[in-house]
Amino acid sequence: MEEICRDTFRKNQDSIKIKKEAVAVKNLAAIFHTTLRLSNEKGFQTMSLRDLSRTSGLSMGALYSYFTSKDELLEMIQDQGRRLTLKILTAFIDIGAPPAEKLRAAIRGHLYLTEVMQPWFYFSYMETKNLDKRRQKKAIEGELATEKLFIDILEEGVRQKVFQVADPVMTASLLKAMLQDWYLKRWKYAGRRISVDQYADFLIGFMESAVRPAP
Amino acid sequence: MEEICRDTFRKNQDSIKIKKEAVAVKNLAAIFHTTLRLSNEKGFQTMSLRDLSRTSGLSMGALYSYFTSKDELLEMIQDQGRRLTLKILTAFIDIGAPPAEKLRAAIRGHLYLTEVMQPWFYFSYMETKNLDKRRQKKAIEGELATEKLFIDILEEGVRQKVFQVADPVMTASLLKAMLQDWYLKRWKYAGRRISVDQYADFLIGFMESAVRPAP
DNA sequence: GTCTATAGTGCGATAGAC
DNA sequence: GTCTATCGCACTATAGAC
């Protein structure tokens, strides 16, 4: 978390008025954490900056030292999440491994990442439509970029004849939907006492039976 | 659409101040249509009742003849969608048909319904977290009720040994996620020129290969 | 670097004319 | 049954003290 905030601080150093890194990182962490908590309860629009100020312990004036508008706060959080996703996912996928193993690693990587940062991903998903057109486009590109990782793995498997997939793009889309369900419907899986490992195991088995070549 | 609004009118006749059905149904249709359009662009919270008034052509005062608060408007729309979903889905599933056919019918029924009423379902999904606790519970019960339809079909298929499913509840959850993706990511499928029939065919094939008994 | 105080805007909701 | 006018309030954003 601290690392993420440091990253955000350095990327937005020109628009952030606070210059001491230690102070800025500490406060950014509080701002992000509180924003995610309040927004995921009742939505980003409904959360007033007064709420954020009260709950985070920073005054209204202090908040505006870290962003120039409420919309920019939204964008900062979204952007940080996107960059992290691509970084983690590509790190999870061993470039030299066979496709079947890559697929398993990519599914686990996605689930573990979104498990650890569930509020972040839930927030990004739910608030995307409240962004302006330009920022929405960036969000869409982010979704397609991670989907592309899965398409590439499926196509590689087809070429090596270890997968049989009628339509890699559609298959990757469905897989993405099932991966996202994990952080979108946490209430459901928590209620059923399903752990991220159980979900991962089941989803991997489900996918493998769907892409397995006919005998 | 008119039928839906008439249904809503009759169910909420005591809280709606307008007594002439023809007038009420016409205006309710305008209110719902405009609310869905504006909310799906920028969120229900962001849409002010002044926006709604301007776009729907009804004055502020007139709007308040149809609901007693902005929150009640949200609830009316959600509730109507839930009742319709259960009605249509159960109508689609032929009670006497074999499980494999039931599964196909349920998938098609869900997709066609959400295709025709996409804004309605998108709205319900996105705005659920903005409801109060009691109403959220109703929304969750609605989701579990439709999921139950799929669980029952899968379990019936297992009993008749035409399906092989390790975990019908998990399988139904994943299926639900894939069904919902159709109305949540319309931009993606529209961009790829994928029709609801193509999506249905693909998803049915995908599911059938996943539940097919090992030879 | 953070605070308090406040300007200015726009909201949800209602009363009363027509 | 619908409209206009308006109330009281909470909001985002900023200016200036510390």
Short mmCIF file of C-alpha atoms (C1' of nucleotides) in Angstrom, two decimals:
data_model
loop_
_atom_site.label_atom_id
_atom_site.label_comp_id
_atom_site.label_asym_id
_atom_site.label_seq_id
_atom_site.Cartn_x
_atom_site.Cartn_y
_atom_site.Cartn_z
CA MET A 1 0.00 0.00 0.00
CA GLU A 2 2.77 2.44 0.96
CA GLU A 3 4.63 1.53 -2.22
CA ILE A 4 1.55 2.21 -4.31
CA CYS A 5 1.06 5.63 -2.75
CA ARG A 6 4.71 6.51 -3.25
CA ASP A 7 4.32 5.59 -6.89
CA THR A 8 1.24 7.79 -7.21
CA PHE A 9 2.99 10.64 -5.41
CA ARG A 10 5.95 10.59 -7.80
CA LYS A 11 3.73 10.40 -10.86
CA ASN A 12 1.60 13.38 -9.74
CA GLN A 13 4.35 15.40 -8.08
CA ASP A 14 3.64 18.51 -10.14
CA SER A 15 -0.07 18.71 -9.27
CA ILE A 16 0.39 17.75 -5.58
CA LYS A 17 1.26 20.82 -3.50
CA ILE A 18 2.99 18.90 -0.70
CA LYS A 19 6.69 18.37 -1.33
CA LYS A 20 7.86 16.20 1.58
CA GLU A 21 7.51 12.62 0.37
CA ALA A 22 7.05 11.03 3.81
CA VAL A 23 4.14 13.34 4.65
CA ALA A 24 2.52 13.08 1.25
CA VAL A 25 2.68 9.28 1.13
CA LYS A 26 1.19 8.93 4.58
CA ASN A 27 -1.71 11.26 3.76
CA LEU A 28 -2.31 9.82 0.32
CA ALA A 29 -2.64 6.40 1.90
CA ALA A 30 -5.27 7.75 4.29
CA ILE A 31 -7.10 9.56 1.48
CA PHE A 32 -7.20 6.51 -0.80
CA HIS A 33 -8.13 4.11 1.95
CA THR A 34 -10.97 6.31 3.17
CA THR A 35 -12.22 7.06 -0.33
CA LEU A 36 -12.44 3.37 -1.19
CA ARG A 37 -14.20 2.55 2.05
CA LEU A 38 -16.80 5.31 1.81
CA SER A 39 -17.34 4.98 -1.94
CA ASN A 40 -17.80 1.25 -1.86
CA GLU A 41 -20.45 1.69 0.80
CA LYS A 42 -22.50 4.34 -0.91
CA GLY A 43 -20.86 5.47 -4.12
CA PHE A 44 -18.25 8.07 -4.98
CA GLN A 45 -20.81 10.79 -5.81
CA THR A 46 -22.63 10.31 -2.54
CA MET A 47 -19.44 10.55 -0.55
CA SER A 48 -18.93 14.25 0.09
CA LEU A 49 -15.49 15.69 0.63
CA ARG A 50 -16.74 16.62 4.10
CA ASP A 51 -17.26 12.90 4.75
CA LEU A 52 -13.79 12.23 3.44
CA SER A 53 -12.32 15.03 5.53
CA ARG A 54 -14.02 13.88 8.71
CA THR A 55 -13.16 10.19 8.27
CA SER A 56 -9.61 10.60 7.00
CA GLY A 57 -8.70 13.18 9.65
CA LEU A 58 -7.55 15.76 7.10
CA SER A 59 -9.20 19.14 6.75
CA MET A 60 -10.93 20.28 3.57
CA GLY A 61 -8.00 22.57 2.82
CA ALA A 62 -5.46 19.79 3.30
CA LEU A 63 -7.37 17.48 0.94
CA TYR A 64 -7.17 20.06 -1.83
CA SER A 65 -3.37 20.03 -1.50
CA TYR A 66 -3.44 16.51 -2.92
CA PHE A 67 -5.87 16.94 -5.80
CA THR A 68 -7.37 19.87 -7.62
CA SER A 69 -10.91 18.48 -7.89
CA LYS A 70 -12.97 15.56 -6.74
CA ASP A 71 -12.81 14.16 -10.27
CA GLU A 72 -9.03 14.18 -10.23
CA LEU A 73 -9.07 12.09 -7.06
CA LEU A 74 -11.20 9.53 -8.89
CA GLU A 75 -8.78 9.48 -11.80
CA MET A 76 -5.71 9.12 -9.56
CA ILE A 77 -7.13 6.02 -7.94
CA GLN A 78 -8.25 4.44 -11.21
CA ASP A 79 -4.97 5.11 -12.96
CA GLN A 80 -2.90 3.66 -10.15
CA GLY A 81 -4.95 0.46 -10.19
CA ARG A 82 -4.56 -0.01 -13.91
CA ARG A 83 -0.79 0.35 -13.88
CA LEU A 84 -0.50 -2.07 -11.00
CA THR A 85 -2.71 -4.71 -12.67
CA LEU A 86 -0.63 -4.88 -15.81
CA LYS A 87 2.61 -4.97 -13.80
CA ILE A 88 1.50 -7.77 -11.49
CA LEU A 89 -0.19 -9.89 -14.17
CA THR A 90 2.77 -9.88 -16.54
CA ALA A 91 5.05 -10.70 -13.61
CA PHE A 92 2.85 -13.70 -12.76
CA ILE A 93 2.98 -15.19 -16.24
CA ASP A 94 6.25 -17.05 -16.83
CA ILE A 95 7.12 -16.18 -20.41
CA GLY A 96 8.78 -19.52 -21.14
CA ALA A 97 6.12 -21.79 -19.59
CA PRO A 98 3.74 -23.97 -21.65
CA PRO A 99 0.29 -22.41 -22.35
CA ALA A 100 -1.60 -24.63 -19.91
CA GLU A 101 0.63 -23.47 -17.10
CA LYS A 102 0.46 -19.85 -18.25
CA LEU A 103 -3.33 -20.01 -18.18
CA ARG A 104 -3.36 -21.33 -14.64
CA ALA A 105 -0.84 -18.70 -13.52
CA ALA A 106 -2.79 -15.88 -15.15
CA ILE A 107 -6.06 -16.96 -13.51
CA ARG A 108 -4.41 -17.28 -10.10
CA GLY A 109 -2.55 -14.00 -10.54
CA HIS A 110 -5.73 -12.13 -11.43
CA LEU A 111 -7.69 -13.62 -8.54
CA TYR A 112 -4.96 -13.11 -5.93
CA LEU A 113 -4.37 -9.52 -7.03
CA THR A 114 -8.06 -8.62 -6.94
CA GLU A 115 -8.44 -10.47 -3.64
CA VAL A 116 -5.74 -8.40 -1.96
CA MET A 117 -6.99 -5.16 -3.51
CA GLN A 118 -10.70 -5.92 -3.69
CA PRO A 119 -11.94 -2.46 -2.68
CA TRP A 120 -9.72 -0.90 -5.31
CA PHE A 121 -11.05 -3.06 -8.14
CA TYR A 122 -14.66 -2.86 -7.02
CA PHE A 123 -14.33 0.89 -6.93
CA SER A 124 -12.76 1.09 -10.38
CA TYR A 125 -15.44 -1.11 -11.92
CA MET A 126 -18.35 0.73 -10.36
CA GLU A 127 -17.15 4.27 -10.91
CA THR A 128 -15.94 3.97 -14.51
CA LYS A 129 -19.16 5.30 -15.98
CA ASN A 130 -18.85 8.46 -13.87
CA LEU A 131 -15.60 9.41 -15.57
CA ASP A 132 -15.53 11.82 -18.50
CA LYS A 133 -15.28 10.41 -22.01
CA ARG A 134 -11.48 10.64 -22.24
CA ARG A 135 -10.94 8.85 -18.96
CA GLN A 136 -13.56 6.24 -19.78
CA LYS A 137 -11.58 5.44 -22.88
CA LYS A 138 -8.47 4.85 -20.80
CA ALA A 139 -10.43 2.51 -18.53
CA ILE A 140 -11.72 0.54 -21.51
CA GLU A 141 -8.22 0.25 -22.93
CA GLY A 142 -7.10 -1.11 -19.58
CA GLU A 143 -9.76 -3.81 -19.63
CA LEU A 144 -8.90 -4.80 -23.18
CA ALA A 145 -5.18 -4.91 -22.36
CA THR A 146 -5.64 -7.50 -19.61
CA GLU A 147 -8.04 -9.44 -21.80
CA LYS A 148 -5.37 -9.50 -24.49
CA LEU A 149 -3.06 -11.38 -22.11
CA PHE A 150 -5.63 -14.17 -21.95
CA ILE A 151 -6.29 -14.16 -25.68
CA ASP A 152 -2.57 -14.56 -26.37
CA ILE A 153 -2.29 -17.53 -24.02
CA LEU A 154 -5.32 -19.24 -25.59
CA GLU A 155 -4.02 -18.68 -29.12
CA GLU A 156 -0.61 -20.00 -28.22
CA GLY A 157 -2.28 -23.11 -26.82
CA VAL A 158 -4.30 -23.57 -30.01
CA ARG A 159 -1.15 -23.30 -32.15
CA GLN A 160 0.57 -25.92 -30.01
CA LYS A 161 -2.59 -28.07 -30.20
CA VAL A 162 -2.89 -28.36 -26.42
CA PHE A 163 -6.11 -26.28 -26.43
CA GLN A 164 -9.18 -26.53 -28.62
CA VAL A 165 -10.90 -23.15 -28.66
CA ALA A 166 -13.48 -22.16 -31.25
CA ASP A 167 -13.14 -18.43 -30.53
CA PRO A 168 -10.27 -17.23 -28.32
CA VAL A 169 -11.63 -13.68 -28.06
CA MET A 170 -15.06 -14.80 -26.84
CA THR A 171 -13.49 -17.38 -24.53
CA ALA A 172 -11.23 -14.74 -23.00
CA SER A 173 -14.23 -12.42 -22.52
CA LEU A 174 -16.16 -15.07 -20.63
CA LEU A 175 -13.09 -15.86 -18.54
CA LYS A 176 -12.72 -12.18 -17.70
CA ALA A 177 -16.36 -12.05 -16.59
CA MET A 178 -15.81 -15.01 -14.26
CA LEU A 179 -12.61 -13.49 -12.87
CA GLN A 180 -14.35 -10.20 -12.18
CA ASP A 181 -17.24 -11.89 -10.41
CA TRP A 182 -14.81 -12.71 -7.63
CA TYR A 183 -14.36 -9.09 -6.59
CA LEU A 184 -17.81 -7.88 -7.64
CA LYS A 185 -19.87 -10.41 -5.66
CA ARG A 186 -17.73 -10.85 -2.62
CA TRP A 187 -20.85 -10.94 -0.42
CA LYS A 188 -21.98 -14.09 -2.22
CA TYR A 189 -18.76 -16.05 -1.97
CA ALA A 190 -18.09 -14.89 1.60
CA GLY A 191 -21.56 -16.09 2.58
CA ARG A 192 -20.82 -19.48 1.08
CA ARG A 193 -17.41 -19.67 2.78
CA ILE A 194 -15.59 -20.00 -0.53
CA SER A 195 -11.92 -19.01 -0.32
CA VAL A 196 -9.94 -17.48 -3.15
CA ASP A 197 -8.03 -20.77 -3.53
CA GLN A 198 -11.24 -22.76 -3.85
CA TYR A 199 -12.52 -20.27 -6.40
CA ALA A 200 -9.24 -20.43 -8.32
CA ASP A 201 -9.16 -24.22 -8.32
CA PHE A 202 -12.75 -24.46 -9.50
CA LEU A 203 -12.38 -21.83 -12.20
CA ILE A 204 -9.18 -23.44 -13.49
CA GLY A 205 -10.89 -26.83 -13.66
CA PHE A 206 -13.90 -25.29 -15.37
CA MET A 207 -11.75 -23.55 -17.97
CA GLU A 208 -9.57 -26.58 -18.59
CA SER A 209 -12.57 -28.75 -19.31
CA ALA A 210 -13.82 -26.08 -21.73
CA VAL A 211 -10.59 -25.75 -23.71
CA ARG A 212 -9.52 -29.41 -23.61
CA PRO A 213 -9.23 -30.90 -27.11
CA ALA A 214 -11.82 -33.54 -28.03
CA PRO A 215 -10.25 -37.00 -27.82
CA MET B 1 -42.91 -1.04 -21.56
CA GLU B 2 -46.43 0.30 -21.13
CA GLU B 3 -47.43 -2.96 -19.51
CA ILE B 4 -44.55 -2.72 -17.05
CA CYS B 5 -45.49 0.81 -16.06
CA ARG B 6 -49.13 -0.16 -15.61
CA ASP B 7 -47.97 -2.94 -13.32
CA THR B 8 -45.86 -0.49 -11.31
CA PHE B 9 -48.73 1.98 -11.14
CA ARG B 10 -51.13 -0.58 -9.73
CA LYS B 11 -48.62 -1.85 -7.20
CA ASN B 12 -47.85 1.67 -5.93
CA GLN B 13 -51.31 3.15 -6.31
CA ASP B 14 -51.49 4.28 -2.69
CA SER B 15 -48.27 6.29 -2.73
CA ILE B 16 -48.82 7.75 -6.23
CA LYS B 17 -50.98 10.87 -6.07
CA ILE B 18 -52.26 10.65 -9.64
CA LYS B 19 -55.43 8.59 -9.96
CA LYS B 20 -56.11 8.47 -13.70
CA GLU B 21 -54.35 5.35 -14.97
CA ALA B 22 -53.81 6.55 -18.52
CA VAL B 23 -52.06 9.72 -17.36
CA ALA B 24 -50.02 7.98 -14.70
CA VAL B 25 -48.79 5.21 -17.00
CA LYS B 26 -47.72 7.66 -19.68
CA ASN B 27 -45.78 9.79 -17.22
CA LEU B 28 -44.26 6.85 -15.37
CA ALA B 29 -42.94 5.57 -18.68
CA ALA B 30 -41.29 8.95 -19.32
CA ILE B 31 -39.88 9.09 -15.80
CA PHE B 32 -38.42 5.57 -15.92
CA HIS B 33 -37.05 5.96 -19.42
CA THR B 34 -35.36 9.25 -18.60
CA THR B 35 -34.02 8.03 -15.27
CA LEU B 36 -32.42 5.01 -16.90
CA ARG B 37 -30.90 7.10 -19.66
CA LEU B 38 -29.43 9.77 -17.41
CA SER B 39 -28.34 7.36 -14.66
CA ASN B 40 -26.61 4.99 -17.02
CA GLU B 41 -24.65 7.89 -18.43
CA LYS B 42 -23.47 9.38 -15.18
CA GLY B 43 -25.00 7.57 -12.20
CA PHE B 44 -28.20 7.92 -10.25
CA GLN B 45 -26.68 10.15 -7.58
CA THR B 46 -25.24 12.53 -10.14
CA MET B 47 -28.56 12.84 -11.93
CA SER B 48 -30.42 15.63 -10.16
CA LEU B 49 -34.19 15.75 -10.14
CA ARG B 50 -33.83 19.02 -12.03
CA ASP B 51 -32.06 17.06 -14.80
CA LEU B 52 -34.86 14.54 -14.70
CA SER B 53 -37.49 17.27 -14.78
CA ARG B 54 -35.88 19.05 -17.72
CA THR B 55 -35.32 15.92 -19.81
CA SER B 56 -38.59 14.15 -19.06
CA GLY B 57 -40.66 17.29 -19.62
CA LEU B 58 -42.36 17.05 -16.20
CA SER B 59 -41.99 19.77 -13.61
CA MET B 60 -40.42 19.18 -10.21
CA GLY B 61 -43.83 19.29 -8.62
CA ALA B 62 -45.25 16.76 -11.05
CA LEU B 63 -42.38 14.36 -10.41
CA TYR B 64 -43.17 14.37 -6.72
CA SER B 65 -46.69 13.20 -7.50
CA TYR B 66 -45.19 9.88 -8.58
CA PHE B 67 -42.72 9.25 -5.77
CA THR B 68 -42.17 10.68 -2.31
CA SER B 69 -38.36 10.81 -2.50
CA LYS B 70 -35.54 10.23 -4.93
CA ASP B 71 -34.72 6.99 -3.10
CA GLU B 72 -38.23 5.70 -3.63
CA LEU B 73 -37.87 6.23 -7.37
CA LEU B 74 -34.75 4.05 -7.29
CA GLU B 75 -36.59 1.35 -5.38
CA MET B 76 -39.62 1.41 -7.73
CA ILE B 77 -37.40 0.76 -10.74
CA GLN B 78 -35.40 -1.98 -9.07
CA ASP B 79 -38.44 -3.76 -7.73
CA GLN B 80 -40.21 -3.74 -11.07
CA GLY B 81 -37.17 -5.29 -12.76
CA ARG B 82 -36.90 -8.07 -10.21
CA ARG B 83 -40.53 -9.11 -10.51
CA LEU B 84 -40.32 -9.11 -14.29
CA THR B 85 -37.14 -11.22 -14.34
CA LEU B 86 -38.61 -14.03 -12.30
CA LYS B 87 -41.84 -13.95 -14.32
CA ILE B 88 -40.13 -14.10 -17.71
CA LEU B 89 -37.49 -16.66 -16.74
CA THR B 90 -39.94 -19.15 -15.28
CA ALA B 91 -42.13 -18.68 -18.36
CA PHE B 92 -39.16 -19.48 -20.59
CA ILE B 93 -38.31 -22.74 -18.85
CA ASP B 94 -40.61 -25.55 -19.96
CA ILE B 95 -41.26 -27.49 -16.78
CA GLY B 96 -41.52 -30.85 -18.52
CA ALA B 97 -38.47 -30.54 -20.79
CA PRO B 98 -35.24 -32.51 -20.26
CA PRO B 99 -32.48 -30.67 -18.29
CA ALA B 100 -30.26 -30.02 -21.32
CA GLU B 101 -33.10 -28.24 -23.04
CA LYS B 102 -34.06 -26.36 -19.90
CA LEU B 103 -30.50 -25.11 -19.56
CA ARG B 104 -30.48 -23.82 -23.11
CA ALA B 105 -33.87 -22.16 -22.66
CA ALA B 106 -32.84 -20.51 -19.39
CA ILE B 107 -29.66 -19.12 -20.92
CA ARG B 108 -31.51 -17.78 -23.95
CA GLY B 109 -34.33 -16.43 -21.82
CA HIS B 110 -31.91 -14.55 -19.56
CA LEU B 111 -29.95 -13.11 -22.46
CA TYR B 112 -32.99 -12.07 -24.50
CA LEU B 113 -34.65 -10.45 -21.50
CA THR B 114 -31.55 -8.48 -20.55
CA GLU B 115 -30.98 -7.59 -24.20
CA VAL B 116 -34.41 -6.03 -24.54
CA MET B 117 -34.19 -4.30 -21.17
CA GLN B 118 -30.46 -3.66 -21.02
CA PRO B 119 -30.66 -0.16 -19.47
CA TRP B 120 -32.92 -1.48 -16.77
CA PHE B 121 -30.57 -4.30 -15.77
CA TYR B 122 -27.44 -2.21 -16.05
CA PHE B 123 -29.08 0.35 -13.80
CA SER B 124 -30.14 -2.23 -11.23
CA TYR B 125 -26.69 -3.78 -11.08
CA MET B 126 -24.83 -0.50 -10.75
CA GLU B 127 -27.11 1.20 -8.27
CA THR B 128 -27.69 -1.66 -5.83
CA LYS B 129 -24.95 -0.54 -3.47
CA ASN B 130 -26.62 2.87 -3.15
CA LEU B 131 -29.75 1.36 -1.64
CA ASP B 132 -30.26 1.22 2.09
CA LYS B 133 -29.54 -2.04 3.91
CA ARG B 134 -33.11 -3.35 3.76
CA ARG B 135 -33.44 -2.77 0.02
CA GLN B 136 -29.99 -4.19 -0.64
CA LYS B 137 -31.13 -7.37 1.02
CA LYS B 138 -34.08 -7.58 -1.36
CA ALA B 139 -31.74 -7.12 -4.31
CA ILE B 140 -29.48 -9.91 -3.07
CA GLU B 141 -32.45 -12.21 -2.61
CA GLY B 142 -33.46 -11.46 -6.19
CA GLU B 143 -30.04 -12.44 -7.51
CA LEU B 144 -30.04 -15.65 -5.49
CA ALA B 145 -33.55 -16.51 -6.68
CA THR B 146 -32.58 -16.45 -10.35
CA GLU B 147 -29.38 -18.31 -9.57
CA LYS B 148 -31.49 -20.97 -7.87
CA LEU B 149 -33.28 -21.62 -11.16
CA PHE B 150 -29.95 -22.57 -12.71
CA ILE B 151 -28.85 -24.65 -9.74
CA ASP B 152 -32.07 -26.68 -9.94
CA ILE B 153 -31.58 -27.38 -13.63
CA LEU B 154 -27.98 -28.48 -13.10
CA GLU B 155 -28.92 -30.74 -10.19
CA GLU B 156 -31.74 -32.32 -12.15
CA GLY B 157 -29.27 -33.04 -14.95
CA VAL B 158 -26.84 -34.64 -12.52
CA ARG B 159 -29.57 -36.87 -11.11
CA GLN B 160 -30.53 -37.97 -14.60
CA LYS B 161 -26.82 -38.50 -15.39
CA VAL B 162 -26.91 -36.24 -18.46
CA PHE B 163 -24.66 -33.65 -16.74
CA GLN B 164 -21.46 -34.12 -14.81
CA VAL B 165 -21.04 -31.18 -12.46
CA ALA B 166 -18.66 -31.20 -9.51
CA ASP B 167 -20.37 -28.27 -7.79
CA PRO B 168 -23.74 -27.06 -9.12
CA VAL B 169 -23.76 -23.93 -6.93
CA MET B 170 -20.35 -22.76 -8.13
CA THR B 171 -21.18 -23.66 -11.72
CA ALA B 172 -24.40 -21.66 -11.55
CA SER B 173 -22.50 -18.71 -10.09
CA LEU B 174 -20.03 -18.69 -12.95
CA LEU B 175 -22.86 -19.01 -15.45
CA LYS B 176 -24.61 -16.05 -13.86
CA ALA B 177 -21.42 -13.99 -14.16
CA MET B 178 -21.19 -14.81 -17.86
CA LEU B 179 -24.87 -14.00 -18.41
CA GLN B 180 -24.50 -10.65 -16.66
CA ASP B 181 -21.46 -9.72 -18.71
CA TRP B 182 -23.78 -9.41 -21.69
CA TYR B 183 -25.59 -6.40 -20.30
CA LEU B 184 -22.69 -4.99 -18.28
CA LYS B 185 -20.14 -4.81 -21.13
CA ARG B 186 -22.37 -3.97 -24.02
CA TRP B 187 -19.73 -1.57 -25.40
CA LYS B 188 -17.33 -4.49 -25.81
CA TYR B 189 -19.68 -6.83 -27.65
CA ALA B 190 -21.15 -4.05 -29.76
CA GLY B 191 -17.63 -3.06 -30.80
CA ARG B 192 -16.95 -6.63 -31.86
CA ARG B 193 -20.25 -6.90 -33.72
CA ILE B 194 -21.41 -9.82 -31.60
CA SER B 195 -25.18 -10.28 -31.60
CA VAL B 196 -27.21 -11.65 -28.74
CA ASP B 197 -27.76 -14.86 -30.73
CA GLN B 198 -24.06 -15.34 -31.30
CA TYR B 199 -23.42 -14.74 -27.63
CA ALA B 200 -26.15 -17.19 -26.67
CA ASP B 201 -24.88 -19.87 -29.03
CA PHE B 202 -21.33 -19.50 -27.81
CA LEU B 203 -22.25 -19.48 -24.14
CA ILE B 204 -24.49 -22.54 -24.56
CA GLY B 205 -21.69 -24.42 -26.33
CA PHE B 206 -19.23 -23.35 -23.64
CA MET B 207 -21.51 -24.51 -20.84
CA GLU B 208 -22.37 -27.78 -22.52
CA SER B 209 -18.72 -28.70 -22.94
CA ALA B 210 -18.20 -27.87 -19.26
CA VAL B 211 -21.06 -30.02 -17.94
CA ARG B 212 -20.77 -32.90 -20.42
CA PRO B 213 -20.08 -36.23 -18.69
CA ALA B 214 -16.66 -37.74 -19.32
CA PRO B 215 -16.98 -40.61 -21.81
"C1'" DG C 1 1.90 22.00 5.44
"C1'" DT C 2 -2.42 22.34 7.57
"C1'" DC C 3 -6.07 24.73 9.49
"C1'" DT C 4 -10.68 27.49 9.88
"C1'" DA C 5 -14.00 30.23 7.74
"C1'" DT C 6 -16.70 31.34 4.04
"C1'" DA C 7 -18.10 32.38 -0.81
"C1'" DG C 8 -20.96 30.78 -4.19
"C1'" DT C 9 -23.69 27.19 -6.25
"C1'" DG C 10 -27.17 23.84 -6.77
"C1'" DC C 11 -29.63 20.45 -4.43
"C1'" DG C 12 -34.17 17.89 -2.64
"C1'" DA C 13 -38.46 18.92 -1.29
"C1'" DT C 14 -42.87 21.64 -0.68
"C1'" DA C 15 -46.64 25.15 -0.76
"C1'" DG C 16 -50.04 27.22 -3.24
"C1'" DA C 17 -51.74 29.16 -7.76
"C1'" DC C 18 -54.04 27.59 -11.76
"C1'" DG D 1 -52.94 17.06 -12.49
"C1'" DT D 2 -49.37 20.23 -13.28
"C1'" DC D 3 -46.89 24.39 -12.70
"C1'" DT D 4 -43.90 28.17 -10.66
"C1'" DA D 5 -41.60 30.00 -6.85
"C1'" DT D 6 -39.06 29.39 -3.01
"C1'" DC D 7 -37.14 27.43 1.48
"C1'" DG D 8 -33.39 25.62 3.93
"C1'" DC D 9 -29.53 23.04 3.53
"C1'" DA D 10 -25.15 20.73 2.07
"C1'" DC D 11 -22.08 20.81 -1.25
"C1'" DT D 12 -17.29 21.94 -3.78
"C1'" DA D 13 -13.77 24.92 -3.81
"C1'" DT D 14 -10.81 28.74 -2.12
"C1'" DA D 15 -8.56 32.50 0.63
"C1'" DG D 16 -5.90 33.73 4.31
"C1'" DA D 17 -4.41 32.79 9.26
"C1'" DC D 18 -1.11 30.09 11.72
#
